[in-house]
Amino acid sequence: MQIDKINIFKIELPFRENFSTSRTKRFSSTTIIVEIIADQGRLKGYGEGIPVKFVTGETAQTTIRNISTVTREKLFPWNLEDVTQVWHFVDSLSKGMEQNAAICALEMALLDLLGKYQQKYILDYFPQNYSTEVIYYGAQITLGDEELIFRLCRNIKRFGIRHIRIKMDKNFSQNKAALEIVARVLNGNIELRIDPNGIWDRELAFKHIPLIEKHKVRIVEEPMLKSSSGFGKFVAAMKAMGVTLMACETAPTLEAVETIIREQYYDMVNVKLCRSGGFRRSFRMIDRLRSSGISFQIGCTPGESGILSAAGRILGLLCRDASNFDGSYDQFLLKENTTFENVSFGPGGKAGALSGHGLGITVSRSQLERLCDTSSSLSIVP
Protein backbone atom coordinates (compact mmCIF):
# COMPACT_ATOMS: atom_id res chain seq x y z
CA MET A 1 0.00 0.00 0.00
CA GLN A 2 1.59 3.23 -1.18
CA ILE A 3 1.08 6.35 0.92
CA ASP A 4 0.27 9.25 -1.39
CA LYS A 5 0.02 12.21 0.96
CA ILE A 6 -0.03 13.29 4.62
CA ASN A 7 -2.20 16.20 5.74
CA ILE A 8 -1.78 17.90 9.13
CA PHE A 9 -4.58 19.94 10.69
CA LYS A 10 -4.44 22.20 13.72
CA ILE A 11 -7.93 21.99 15.24
CA GLU A 12 -9.61 24.06 17.95
CA LEU A 13 -12.34 22.11 19.77
CA PRO A 14 -14.67 24.28 21.92
CA PHE A 15 -15.80 22.93 25.31
CA ARG A 16 -19.38 22.93 26.60
CA GLU A 17 -18.05 24.84 29.61
CA ASN A 18 -14.63 25.68 31.00
CA PHE A 19 -12.36 22.91 32.26
CA SER A 20 -10.15 24.32 35.00
CA THR A 21 -7.16 22.83 36.80
CA SER A 22 -4.66 24.42 39.16
CA ARG A 23 -2.49 25.24 36.15
CA THR A 24 -4.94 26.48 33.55
CA LYS A 25 -8.50 27.51 32.79
CA ARG A 26 -9.55 26.29 29.36
CA PHE A 27 -12.60 26.80 27.17
CA SER A 28 -11.27 24.71 24.28
CA SER A 29 -8.48 22.33 23.31
CA THR A 30 -5.91 22.69 20.56
CA THR A 31 -5.26 19.34 18.94
CA ILE A 32 -3.27 18.17 15.94
CA ILE A 33 -4.91 15.75 13.50
CA VAL A 34 -2.92 13.71 10.99
CA GLU A 35 -4.62 12.36 7.87
CA ILE A 36 -2.70 9.81 5.80
CA ILE A 37 -4.05 9.20 2.29
CA ALA A 38 -3.07 6.02 0.43
CA ASP A 39 -3.97 3.74 -2.45
CA GLN A 40 -4.72 6.67 -4.77
CA GLY A 41 -7.12 8.23 -2.28
CA ARG A 42 -9.14 5.08 -1.59
CA LEU A 43 -7.86 4.69 1.98
CA LYS A 44 -7.42 7.24 4.78
CA GLY A 45 -5.96 6.81 8.26
CA TYR A 46 -6.30 9.31 11.10
CA GLY A 47 -4.31 10.07 14.21
CA GLU A 48 -4.35 12.74 16.90
CA GLY A 49 -1.87 14.35 19.27
CA ILE A 50 -2.45 17.02 21.92
CA PRO A 51 0.69 18.96 22.85
CA VAL A 52 0.99 19.87 26.55
CA LYS A 53 3.71 22.46 26.90
CA PHE A 54 4.14 22.40 30.67
CA VAL A 55 4.77 18.63 30.60
CA THR A 56 6.71 17.82 27.40
CA GLY A 57 7.53 21.31 26.13
CA GLU A 58 5.49 20.74 22.96
CA THR A 59 3.26 23.32 21.30
CA ALA A 60 0.95 23.05 18.28
CA GLN A 61 3.65 24.62 16.12
CA THR A 62 6.45 22.31 17.27
CA THR A 63 4.19 19.27 16.92
CA ILE A 64 3.37 20.12 13.31
CA ARG A 65 7.06 20.73 12.63
CA ASN A 66 8.04 17.46 14.32
CA ILE A 67 5.52 15.47 12.26
CA SER A 68 6.95 16.96 9.10
CA THR A 69 10.50 16.19 10.24
CA VAL A 70 10.02 12.56 11.27
CA THR A 71 8.22 11.65 8.04
CA ARG A 72 11.58 12.33 6.36
CA GLU A 73 13.28 9.70 8.50
CA LYS A 74 14.67 6.71 6.63
CA LEU A 75 12.34 4.17 8.24
CA PHE A 76 9.08 6.07 7.72
CA PRO A 77 6.90 3.47 5.90
CA TRP A 78 5.76 5.27 2.75
CA ASN A 79 5.04 1.79 1.38
CA LEU A 80 3.11 0.17 4.23
CA GLU A 81 2.36 -3.56 4.26
CA ASP A 82 3.00 -4.84 7.79
CA VAL A 83 2.64 -3.55 11.36
CA THR A 84 6.31 -4.29 12.08
CA GLN A 85 7.19 -1.36 9.80
CA VAL A 86 5.31 0.96 12.16
CA TRP A 87 7.15 -0.42 15.20
CA HIS A 88 10.57 -0.17 13.51
CA PHE A 89 9.82 3.43 12.57
CA VAL A 90 8.74 4.42 16.09
CA ASP A 91 11.70 2.61 17.66
CA SER A 92 14.11 4.53 15.42
CA LEU A 93 13.03 7.93 16.76
CA SER A 94 14.36 9.98 19.67
CA LYS A 95 13.49 8.46 23.05
CA GLY A 96 12.90 11.88 24.64
CA MET A 97 9.51 13.48 25.28
CA GLU A 98 9.85 16.47 22.95
CA GLN A 99 8.23 14.67 19.97
CA ASN A 100 5.66 12.54 21.82
CA ALA A 101 2.48 14.23 20.53
CA ALA A 102 3.82 14.08 16.96
CA ILE A 103 4.83 10.41 17.25
CA CYS A 104 1.47 9.52 18.82
CA ALA A 105 -0.50 11.17 16.01
CA LEU A 106 1.60 9.61 13.23
CA GLU A 107 1.72 6.13 14.73
CA MET A 108 -2.05 6.21 15.28
CA ALA A 109 -2.74 7.32 11.71
CA LEU A 110 -0.47 4.58 10.32
CA LEU A 111 -2.22 1.92 12.43
CA ASP A 112 -5.67 3.23 11.46
CA LEU A 113 -4.67 3.13 7.79
CA LEU A 114 -3.14 -0.36 8.05
CA GLY A 115 -6.16 -1.67 9.93
CA LYS A 116 -8.49 -0.46 7.19
CA TYR A 117 -6.20 -1.92 4.53
CA GLN A 118 -6.00 -5.31 6.27
CA GLN A 119 -9.58 -5.14 7.63
CA LYS A 120 -8.46 -5.39 11.25
CA TYR A 121 -9.34 -3.54 14.44
CA ILE A 122 -6.16 -1.96 15.85
CA LEU A 123 -6.57 -3.94 19.07
CA ASP A 124 -5.70 -7.09 17.09
CA TYR A 125 -2.14 -5.85 16.45
CA PHE A 126 -1.27 -6.25 20.15
CA PRO A 127 -0.84 -9.17 22.54
CA GLN A 128 -4.11 -10.14 24.22
CA ASN A 129 -2.68 -11.33 27.57
CA TYR A 130 -4.42 -8.55 29.51
CA SER A 131 -7.34 -7.83 27.18
CA THR A 132 -10.94 -7.46 28.31
CA GLU A 133 -14.27 -6.89 26.58
CA VAL A 134 -15.42 -4.07 28.87
CA ILE A 135 -13.83 -1.30 30.93
CA TYR A 136 -15.41 1.25 33.28
CA TYR A 137 -14.36 4.88 33.01
CA GLY A 138 -14.28 7.32 35.90
CA ALA A 139 -15.50 10.92 36.00
CA GLN A 140 -13.58 14.12 36.59
CA ILE A 141 -14.64 17.10 38.69
CA THR A 142 -13.00 20.29 37.50
CA LEU A 143 -12.24 23.34 39.62
CA GLY A 144 -15.23 25.65 39.97
CA ASP A 145 -17.74 27.25 42.26
CA GLU A 146 -20.05 25.22 44.50
CA GLU A 147 -22.93 25.37 42.04
CA LEU A 148 -20.78 23.76 39.34
CA ILE A 149 -19.49 21.05 41.71
CA PHE A 150 -23.06 20.24 42.82
CA ARG A 151 -24.20 19.97 39.21
CA LEU A 152 -21.30 17.73 38.22
CA CYS A 153 -21.89 15.49 41.22
CA ARG A 154 -25.59 15.13 40.47
CA ASN A 155 -24.77 14.17 36.86
CA ILE A 156 -22.19 11.65 38.06
CA LYS A 157 -24.69 10.12 40.49
CA ARG A 158 -27.36 9.95 37.80
CA PHE A 159 -24.90 8.21 35.48
CA GLY A 160 -23.88 5.71 38.15
CA ILE A 161 -20.13 6.33 38.04
CA ARG A 162 -18.10 5.27 41.09
CA HIS A 163 -14.54 6.32 40.27
CA ILE A 164 -14.16 10.06 40.83
CA ARG A 165 -11.15 12.33 40.31
CA ILE A 166 -11.34 15.81 41.84
CA LYS A 167 -9.08 18.62 40.69
CA MET A 168 -7.45 20.48 43.60
CA ASP A 169 -6.10 24.03 43.82
CA LYS A 170 -3.94 26.11 46.17
CA ASN A 171 -7.12 27.35 47.84
CA PHE A 172 -7.65 25.06 50.85
CA SER A 173 -11.20 26.28 51.53
CA GLN A 174 -12.21 25.59 47.93
CA ASN A 175 -10.70 22.11 48.07
CA LYS A 176 -12.46 21.39 51.38
CA ALA A 177 -15.79 22.55 49.98
CA ALA A 178 -15.40 20.38 46.86
CA LEU A 179 -14.67 17.27 48.94
CA GLU A 180 -17.63 17.96 51.21
CA ILE A 181 -20.02 18.44 48.28
CA VAL A 182 -18.84 15.19 46.70
CA ALA A 183 -19.37 13.35 50.01
CA ARG A 184 -22.81 14.90 50.49
CA VAL A 185 -24.15 14.19 47.00
CA LEU A 186 -22.52 10.82 46.37
CA ASN A 187 -22.89 9.51 49.94
CA GLY A 188 -19.38 8.09 50.06
CA ASN A 189 -20.27 5.29 47.63
CA ILE A 190 -17.28 6.10 45.44
CA GLU A 191 -13.58 5.55 44.96
CA LEU A 192 -11.97 8.95 45.32
CA ARG A 193 -8.84 10.44 43.77
CA ILE A 194 -7.58 13.99 44.14
CA ASP A 195 -5.23 15.80 41.75
CA PRO A 196 -3.47 19.08 42.63
CA ASN A 197 -1.29 18.88 39.46
CA GLY A 198 1.87 19.31 41.54
CA ILE A 199 1.16 22.83 42.84
CA TRP A 200 1.00 22.25 46.61
CA ASP A 201 3.86 23.22 48.91
CA ARG A 202 4.80 21.49 52.17
CA GLU A 203 2.42 23.47 54.38
CA LEU A 204 -0.58 23.06 52.08
CA ALA A 205 0.07 19.35 51.50
CA PHE A 206 0.18 18.58 55.23
CA LYS A 207 -2.87 20.76 55.84
CA HIS A 208 -4.85 18.44 53.55
CA ILE A 209 -3.99 15.26 55.46
CA PRO A 210 -7.06 15.40 57.77
CA LEU A 211 -9.28 15.92 54.69
CA ILE A 212 -7.66 13.00 52.89
CA GLU A 213 -8.29 10.80 55.91
CA LYS A 214 -11.84 12.04 56.59
CA HIS A 215 -13.04 11.55 53.02
CA LYS A 216 -11.22 8.25 52.52
CA VAL A 217 -9.24 9.52 49.51
CA ARG A 218 -7.62 6.46 47.94
CA ILE A 219 -5.22 8.11 45.49
CA VAL A 220 -3.35 11.42 45.59
CA GLU A 221 -1.95 12.38 42.20
CA GLU A 222 1.20 14.54 41.89
CA PRO A 223 0.62 16.55 45.10
CA MET A 224 3.83 18.61 44.92
CA LEU A 225 7.11 18.85 43.09
CA LYS A 226 9.61 16.18 44.06
CA SER A 227 12.12 18.96 44.72
CA SER A 228 9.78 20.66 47.22
CA SER A 229 10.73 20.78 50.87
CA GLY A 230 8.83 18.11 52.78
CA PHE A 231 8.03 15.91 49.77
CA GLY A 232 9.65 12.83 51.30
CA LYS A 233 7.83 13.31 54.62
CA PHE A 234 4.49 13.75 52.85
CA VAL A 235 5.14 10.55 50.89
CA ALA A 236 5.84 8.75 54.18
CA ALA A 237 2.63 10.13 55.71
CA MET A 238 0.55 8.91 52.75
CA LYS A 239 2.11 5.45 52.83
CA ALA A 240 1.44 5.21 56.59
CA MET A 241 -2.24 6.01 55.91
CA GLY A 242 -2.47 3.46 53.11
CA VAL A 243 -3.02 6.20 50.50
CA THR A 244 -1.60 5.59 47.03
CA LEU A 245 0.60 8.30 45.50
CA MET A 246 0.35 8.46 41.71
CA ALA A 247 2.84 9.99 39.30
CA CYS A 248 1.42 11.79 36.27
CA GLU A 249 3.24 14.77 34.76
CA THR A 250 6.58 13.32 35.91
CA ALA A 251 6.09 10.14 33.84
CA PRO A 252 6.16 11.07 30.12
CA THR A 253 8.88 8.59 29.09
CA LEU A 254 10.21 5.11 29.84
CA GLU A 255 13.31 6.72 31.33
CA ALA A 256 11.12 8.71 33.73
CA VAL A 257 9.29 5.50 34.69
CA GLU A 258 12.63 3.85 35.46
CA THR A 259 13.42 6.75 37.80
CA ILE A 260 10.04 6.38 39.53
CA ILE A 261 10.66 2.65 40.03
CA ARG A 262 14.14 3.29 41.41
CA GLU A 263 13.17 6.09 43.82
CA GLN A 264 10.04 4.32 45.16
CA TYR A 265 8.15 7.50 46.04
CA TYR A 266 5.15 6.68 43.84
CA ASP A 267 3.00 3.54 44.02
CA MET A 268 1.16 4.14 40.75
CA VAL A 269 1.69 5.83 37.37
CA ASN A 270 -0.91 7.57 35.20
CA VAL A 271 -0.12 6.39 31.65
CA LYS A 272 -1.51 8.66 28.95
CA LEU A 273 -1.39 7.50 25.33
CA CYS A 274 -0.56 10.87 23.78
CA ARG A 275 1.84 12.13 26.44
CA SER A 276 3.73 8.82 26.28
CA GLY A 277 4.18 8.99 22.49
CA GLY A 278 1.59 6.47 21.29
CA PHE A 279 0.86 2.76 21.69
CA ARG A 280 4.38 1.39 21.26
CA ARG A 281 5.88 3.62 23.92
CA SER A 282 2.90 3.35 26.26
CA PHE A 283 3.14 -0.44 26.29
CA ARG A 284 6.88 -0.29 26.92
CA MET A 285 6.09 1.75 30.03
CA ILE A 286 3.18 -0.47 31.08
CA ASP A 287 5.20 -3.67 30.64
CA ARG A 288 7.99 -2.21 32.79
CA LEU A 289 5.51 -1.19 35.49
CA ARG A 290 3.98 -4.66 35.45
CA SER A 291 7.36 -6.28 35.91
CA SER A 292 8.23 -3.91 38.77
CA GLY A 293 4.99 -4.43 40.67
CA ILE A 294 3.95 -0.76 40.45
CA SER A 295 0.31 -0.30 39.47
CA PHE A 296 -0.93 2.03 36.74
CA GLN A 297 -4.04 3.64 35.37
CA ILE A 298 -4.96 4.59 31.81
CA GLY A 299 -5.43 8.36 31.65
CA CYS A 300 -6.30 10.92 29.01
CA THR A 301 -5.63 14.52 28.06
CA PRO A 302 -8.62 16.87 28.49
CA GLY A 303 -10.08 17.87 25.13
CA GLU A 304 -9.38 14.71 23.16
CA SER A 305 -11.54 14.36 20.06
CA GLY A 306 -13.21 11.09 19.07
CA ILE A 307 -10.01 10.00 17.29
CA LEU A 308 -7.84 10.00 20.41
CA SER A 309 -10.75 8.76 22.53
CA ALA A 310 -11.09 5.74 20.22
CA ALA A 311 -7.36 5.03 20.53
CA GLY A 312 -7.52 5.40 24.31
CA ARG A 313 -10.39 2.91 24.35
CA ILE A 314 -8.18 0.35 22.60
CA LEU A 315 -5.36 0.93 25.08
CA GLY A 316 -7.78 0.48 27.97
CA LEU A 317 -9.29 -2.72 26.56
CA LEU A 318 -5.78 -4.19 26.40
CA CYS A 319 -5.15 -3.40 30.08
CA ARG A 320 -7.70 -5.10 32.30
CA ASP A 321 -5.11 -4.88 35.12
CA ALA A 322 -5.18 -1.05 35.12
CA SER A 323 -6.49 0.40 38.39
CA ASN A 324 -8.63 3.09 36.76
CA PHE A 325 -9.60 4.43 33.34
CA ASP A 326 -10.06 8.06 32.31
CA GLY A 327 -11.27 9.16 28.87
CA SER A 328 -14.11 8.99 26.34
CA TYR A 329 -15.54 12.27 27.66
CA ASP A 330 -16.53 13.46 24.18
CA GLN A 331 -20.24 14.25 24.57
CA PHE A 332 -19.76 15.50 28.12
CA LEU A 333 -16.97 17.99 27.37
CA LEU A 334 -16.93 18.87 23.66
CA LYS A 335 -19.30 21.11 21.71
CA GLU A 336 -17.74 19.94 18.44
CA ASN A 337 -16.03 16.70 17.46
CA THR A 338 -14.08 15.16 14.58
CA THR A 339 -15.99 11.87 14.32
CA PHE A 340 -19.46 10.84 13.24
CA GLU A 341 -19.58 8.26 16.04
CA ASN A 342 -20.09 9.18 19.67
CA VAL A 343 -17.12 7.59 21.44
CA SER A 344 -18.38 8.47 24.92
CA PHE A 345 -18.89 5.83 27.60
CA GLY A 346 -22.33 4.65 28.70
CA PRO A 347 -24.12 4.38 32.06
CA GLY A 348 -21.82 3.41 34.90
CA GLY A 349 -18.85 4.45 32.75
CA LYS A 350 -19.17 1.19 30.82
CA ALA A 351 -17.43 0.99 27.43
CA GLY A 352 -16.41 -1.74 25.02
CA ALA A 353 -14.76 -2.12 21.63
CA LEU A 354 -15.89 0.03 18.73
CA SER A 355 -17.13 -1.62 15.56
CA GLY A 356 -15.22 -1.31 12.32
CA HIS A 357 -11.62 -1.51 11.17
CA GLY A 358 -8.64 0.59 12.20
CA LEU A 359 -9.67 2.82 15.10
CA GLY A 360 -13.30 1.84 14.61
CA ILE A 361 -14.43 5.40 13.88
CA THR A 362 -15.32 7.53 10.85
CA VAL A 363 -13.80 10.99 10.69
CA SER A 364 -15.81 13.87 9.29
CA ARG A 365 -13.62 15.55 6.67
CA SER A 366 -15.99 18.53 6.56
CA GLN A 367 -15.58 19.01 10.32
CA LEU A 368 -11.79 18.95 9.98
CA GLU A 369 -11.92 21.60 7.29
CA ARG A 370 -14.37 23.77 9.22
CA LEU A 371 -12.54 23.59 12.56
CA CYS A 372 -8.96 23.79 11.33
CA ASP A 373 -6.65 26.77 11.35
CA THR A 374 -5.87 26.90 7.62
CA SER A 375 -2.79 29.05 8.17
CA SER A 376 -1.21 26.20 10.17
CA SER A 377 -2.30 23.29 7.96
CA LEU A 378 0.42 21.40 6.12
CA SER A 379 0.60 18.73 3.41
CA ILE A 380 3.51 16.33 2.89
CA VAL A 381 4.17 14.15 -0.15
CA PRO A 382 6.87 11.47 -0.65
XYZ file of C-alpha atoms in Angstrom:
382
model
C 0.000 0.000 0.000
C 1.594 3.226 -1.175
C 1.081 6.348 0.919
C 0.268 9.254 -1.388
C 0.018 12.213 0.964
C -0.031 13.292 4.618
C -2.203 16.198 5.743
C -1.780 17.900 9.129
C -4.576 19.935 10.690
C -4.444 22.198 13.717
C -7.933 21.987 15.243
C -9.615 24.059 17.946
C -12.344 22.112 19.774
C -14.670 24.277 21.920
C -15.803 22.927 25.308
C -19.375 22.928 26.599
C -18.049 24.840 29.612
C -14.627 25.676 30.999
C -12.358 22.906 32.263
C -10.152 24.318 35.001
C -7.161 22.831 36.800
C -4.657 24.417 39.163
C -2.487 25.241 36.151
C -4.938 26.481 33.554
C -8.500 27.512 32.789
C -9.554 26.285 29.358
C -12.599 26.800 27.173
C -11.266 24.713 24.278
C -8.478 22.335 23.307
C -5.914 22.687 20.557
C -5.256 19.342 18.942
C -3.270 18.165 15.938
C -4.911 15.746 13.501
C -2.922 13.707 10.991
C -4.622 12.362 7.871
C -2.698 9.806 5.798
C -4.051 9.201 2.288
C -3.073 6.020 0.430
C -3.970 3.738 -2.449
C -4.720 6.671 -4.769
C -7.118 8.228 -2.278
C -9.136 5.084 -1.594
C -7.861 4.688 1.975
C -7.416 7.239 4.781
C -5.964 6.812 8.257
C -6.302 9.315 11.096
C -4.313 10.071 14.210
C -4.347 12.744 16.904
C -1.873 14.355 19.265
C -2.446 17.018 21.915
C 0.693 18.957 22.847
C 0.990 19.868 26.547
C 3.710 22.464 26.896
C 4.141 22.398 30.672
C 4.769 18.626 30.598
C 6.712 17.819 27.395
C 7.532 21.305 26.126
C 5.490 20.739 22.960
C 3.257 23.319 21.296
C 0.951 23.054 18.284
C 3.646 24.622 16.118
C 6.453 22.310 17.274
C 4.188 19.267 16.924
C 3.375 20.121 13.308
C 7.061 20.733 12.630
C 8.043 17.456 14.316
C 5.516 15.474 12.264
C 6.954 16.956 9.103
C 10.501 16.190 10.238
C 10.023 12.562 11.272
C 8.222 11.646 8.038
C 11.577 12.327 6.355
C 13.280 9.698 8.496
C 14.673 6.710 6.627
C 12.336 4.171 8.242
C 9.080 6.069 7.725
C 6.896 3.469 5.902
C 5.765 5.272 2.752
C 5.045 1.788 1.379
C 3.112 0.174 4.232
C 2.363 -3.565 4.262
C 3.000 -4.837 7.791
C 2.643 -3.551 11.357
C 6.308 -4.291 12.082
C 7.194 -1.361 9.798
C 5.312 0.958 12.158
C 7.149 -0.423 15.195
C 10.567 -0.166 13.512
C 9.817 3.432 12.566
C 8.739 4.424 16.087
C 11.705 2.613 17.663
C 14.109 4.530 15.420
C 13.029 7.934 16.765
C 14.363 9.977 19.670
C 13.489 8.456 23.047
C 12.902 11.885 24.639
C 9.512 13.482 25.283
C 9.852 16.471 22.946
C 8.225 14.675 19.974
C 5.658 12.538 21.822
C 2.478 14.227 20.529
C 3.821 14.078 16.962
C 4.832 10.410 17.251
C 1.470 9.522 18.819
C -0.497 11.173 16.006
C 1.603 9.614 13.230
C 1.724 6.129 14.730
C -2.046 6.210 15.281
C -2.744 7.319 11.711
C -0.475 4.583 10.322
C -2.224 1.925 12.433
C -5.666 3.228 11.459
C -4.667 3.133 7.794
C -3.137 -0.356 8.046
C -6.157 -1.671 9.935
C -8.486 -0.462 7.193
C -6.199 -1.915 4.527
C -5.999 -5.313 6.267
C -9.579 -5.141 7.628
C -8.455 -5.392 11.249
C -9.344 -3.538 14.438
C -6.158 -1.959 15.849
C -6.571 -3.938 19.072
C -5.695 -7.086 17.085
C -2.138 -5.848 16.451
C -1.271 -6.249 20.146
C -0.837 -9.174 22.540
C -4.113 -10.137 24.223
C -2.683 -11.333 27.565
C -4.422 -8.548 29.515
C -7.338 -7.827 27.181
C -10.944 -7.461 28.306
C -14.272 -6.892 26.584
C -15.416 -4.075 28.872
C -13.828 -1.299 30.927
C -15.409 1.248 33.278
C -14.356 4.880 33.009
C -14.281 7.320 35.900
C -15.501 10.918 35.996
C -13.577 14.124 36.588
C -14.644 17.105 38.687
C -12.997 20.287 37.497
C -12.244 23.339 39.621
C -15.227 25.647 39.967
C -17.742 27.246 42.261
C -20.053 25.217 44.503
C -22.933 25.373 42.041
C -20.778 23.757 39.339
C -19.494 21.052 41.710
C -23.059 20.236 42.821
C -24.202 19.971 39.207
C -21.304 17.726 38.219
C -21.889 15.485 41.222
C -25.593 15.135 40.474
C -24.775 14.173 36.863
C -22.187 11.651 38.058
C -24.689 10.124 40.489
C -27.362 9.948 37.801
C -24.897 8.213 35.481
C -23.877 5.706 38.152
C -20.132 6.329 38.043
C -18.097 5.267 41.092
C -14.541 6.321 40.265
C -14.156 10.062 40.827
C -11.150 12.329 40.313
C -11.341 15.805 41.843
C -9.083 18.616 40.692
C -7.451 20.479 43.603
C -6.101 24.033 43.824
C -3.936 26.110 46.173
C -7.124 27.351 47.844
C -7.653 25.061 50.854
C -11.198 26.276 51.529
C -12.212 25.595 47.931
C -10.703 22.112 48.066
C -12.457 21.387 51.378
C -15.794 22.547 49.981
C -15.395 20.381 46.857
C -14.668 17.267 48.936
C -17.634 17.958 51.208
C -20.015 18.442 48.285
C -18.842 15.190 46.703
C -19.369 13.355 50.011
C -22.814 14.899 50.495
C -24.152 14.194 46.998
C -22.523 10.823 46.368
C -22.895 9.514 49.937
C -19.383 8.087 50.065
C -20.274 5.290 47.627
C -17.281 6.098 45.442
C -13.578 5.548 44.963
C -11.966 8.955 45.318
C -8.841 10.442 43.767
C -7.576 13.993 44.141
C -5.234 15.801 41.745
C -3.468 19.080 42.628
C -1.290 18.879 39.464
C 1.868 19.314 41.540
C 1.162 22.834 42.839
C 1.000 22.249 46.611
C 3.860 23.221 48.910
C 4.797 21.487 52.167
C 2.422 23.473 54.380
C -0.578 23.058 52.084
C 0.074 19.353 51.498
C 0.182 18.577 55.228
C -2.867 20.763 55.843
C -4.846 18.441 53.552
C -3.986 15.256 55.459
C -7.056 15.403 57.771
C -9.284 15.915 54.694
C -7.655 13.003 52.889
C -8.286 10.803 55.915
C -11.839 12.039 56.589
C -13.041 11.550 53.015
C -11.215 8.246 52.521
C -9.237 9.519 49.506
C -7.619 6.459 47.942
C -5.219 8.113 45.490
C -3.347 11.422 45.585
C -1.952 12.379 42.197
C 1.196 14.543 41.895
C 0.623 16.552 45.101
C 3.829 18.610 44.920
C 7.114 18.846 43.094
C 9.613 16.180 44.064
C 12.123 18.960 44.724
C 9.776 20.665 47.215
C 10.731 20.778 50.874
C 8.833 18.112 52.778
C 8.035 15.915 49.771
C 9.646 12.830 51.299
C 7.832 13.306 54.618
C 4.489 13.748 52.855
C 5.139 10.545 50.889
C 5.841 8.745 54.178
C 2.631 10.128 55.710
C 0.552 8.907 52.748
C 2.108 5.453 52.827
C 1.440 5.206 56.588
C -2.235 6.006 55.914
C -2.470 3.462 53.106
C -3.023 6.200 50.502
C -1.596 5.591 47.031
C 0.598 8.303 45.502
C 0.347 8.457 41.713
C 2.844 9.990 39.304
C 1.425 11.789 36.271
C 3.238 14.775 34.760
C 6.582 13.325 35.912
C 6.086 10.136 33.845
C 6.161 11.071 30.125
C 8.880 8.586 29.093
C 10.206 5.110 29.840
C 13.306 6.719 31.326
C 11.123 8.708 33.729
C 9.286 5.501 34.693
C 12.630 3.853 35.456
C 13.419 6.754 37.796
C 10.041 6.375 39.529
C 10.662 2.649 40.029
C 14.140 3.292 41.411
C 13.169 6.090 43.817
C 10.041 4.323 45.159
C 8.146 7.498 46.043
C 5.152 6.677 43.844
C 3.000 3.540 44.018
C 1.164 4.144 40.746
C 1.688 5.829 37.375
C -0.906 7.565 35.195
C -0.123 6.393 31.652
C -1.512 8.657 28.946
C -1.391 7.505 25.332
C -0.561 10.869 23.781
C 1.842 12.133 26.441
C 3.725 8.817 26.279
C 4.185 8.986 22.493
C 1.587 6.467 21.293
C 0.860 2.764 21.686
C 4.377 1.385 21.257
C 5.882 3.621 23.919
C 2.899 3.353 26.259
C 3.138 -0.439 26.285
C 6.878 -0.286 26.918
C 6.093 1.750 30.032
C 3.179 -0.471 31.078
C 5.202 -3.675 30.642
C 7.987 -2.206 32.787
C 5.508 -1.185 35.491
C 3.977 -4.660 35.449
C 7.365 -6.285 35.908
C 8.232 -3.913 38.770
C 4.986 -4.428 40.674
C 3.954 -0.759 40.447
C 0.311 -0.300 39.472
C -0.931 2.027 36.737
C -4.043 3.638 35.369
C -4.959 4.588 31.809
C -5.429 8.358 31.645
C -6.302 10.917 29.014
C -5.633 14.519 28.056
C -8.622 16.871 28.490
C -10.080 17.866 25.128
C -9.378 14.707 23.164
C -11.536 14.356 20.063
C -13.207 11.095 19.066
C -10.010 9.998 17.294
C -7.840 10.000 20.409
C -10.752 8.756 22.531
C -11.089 5.738 20.221
C -7.365 5.031 20.532
C -7.515 5.396 24.312
C -10.387 2.914 24.345
C -8.181 0.348 22.601
C -5.357 0.929 25.078
C -7.780 0.476 27.971
C -9.288 -2.724 26.559
C -5.776 -4.187 26.398
C -5.149 -3.398 30.085
C -7.701 -5.099 32.302
C -5.114 -4.879 35.122
C -5.179 -1.051 35.116
C -6.485 0.397 38.390
C -8.629 3.085 36.762
C -9.596 4.433 33.344
C -10.065 8.064 32.314
C -11.268 9.157 28.871
C -14.114 8.986 26.345
C -15.538 12.269 27.664
C -16.526 13.457 24.179
C -20.239 14.247 24.567
C -19.757 15.503 28.117
C -16.967 17.994 27.374
C -16.926 18.874 23.662
C -19.298 21.107 21.707
C -17.741 19.943 18.444
C -16.032 16.700 17.460
C -14.079 15.164 14.583
C -15.985 11.872 14.323
C -19.461 10.845 13.241
C -19.582 8.261 16.036
C -20.093 9.178 19.668
C -17.117 7.593 21.437
C -18.383 8.473 24.921
C -18.894 5.831 27.605
C -22.331 4.654 28.699
C -24.125 4.381 32.061
C -21.817 3.415 34.903
C -18.852 4.448 32.746
C -19.171 1.189 30.816
C -17.429 0.994 27.429
C -16.407 -1.735 25.018
C -14.757 -2.124 21.634
C -15.889 0.026 18.735
C -17.126 -1.621 15.557
C -15.215 -1.308 12.322
C -11.617 -1.512 11.171
C -8.644 0.595 12.198
C -9.670 2.815 15.105
C -13.295 1.841 14.607
C -14.434 5.397 13.879
C -15.321 7.527 10.850
C -13.796 10.989 10.693
C -15.810 13.873 9.293
C -13.618 15.550 6.668
C -15.990 18.534 6.556
C -15.584 19.005 10.318
C -11.788 18.953 9.982
C -11.917 21.596 7.287
C -14.367 23.766 9.221
C -12.542 23.590 12.564
C -8.963 23.791 11.327
C -6.652 26.771 11.347
C -5.869 26.902 7.620
C -2.788 29.051 8.175
C -1.215 26.200 10.168
C -2.301 23.289 7.958
C 0.416 21.399 6.119
C 0.600 18.727 3.413
C 3.511 16.331 2.891
C 4.165 14.148 -0.148
C 6.871 11.475 -0.650
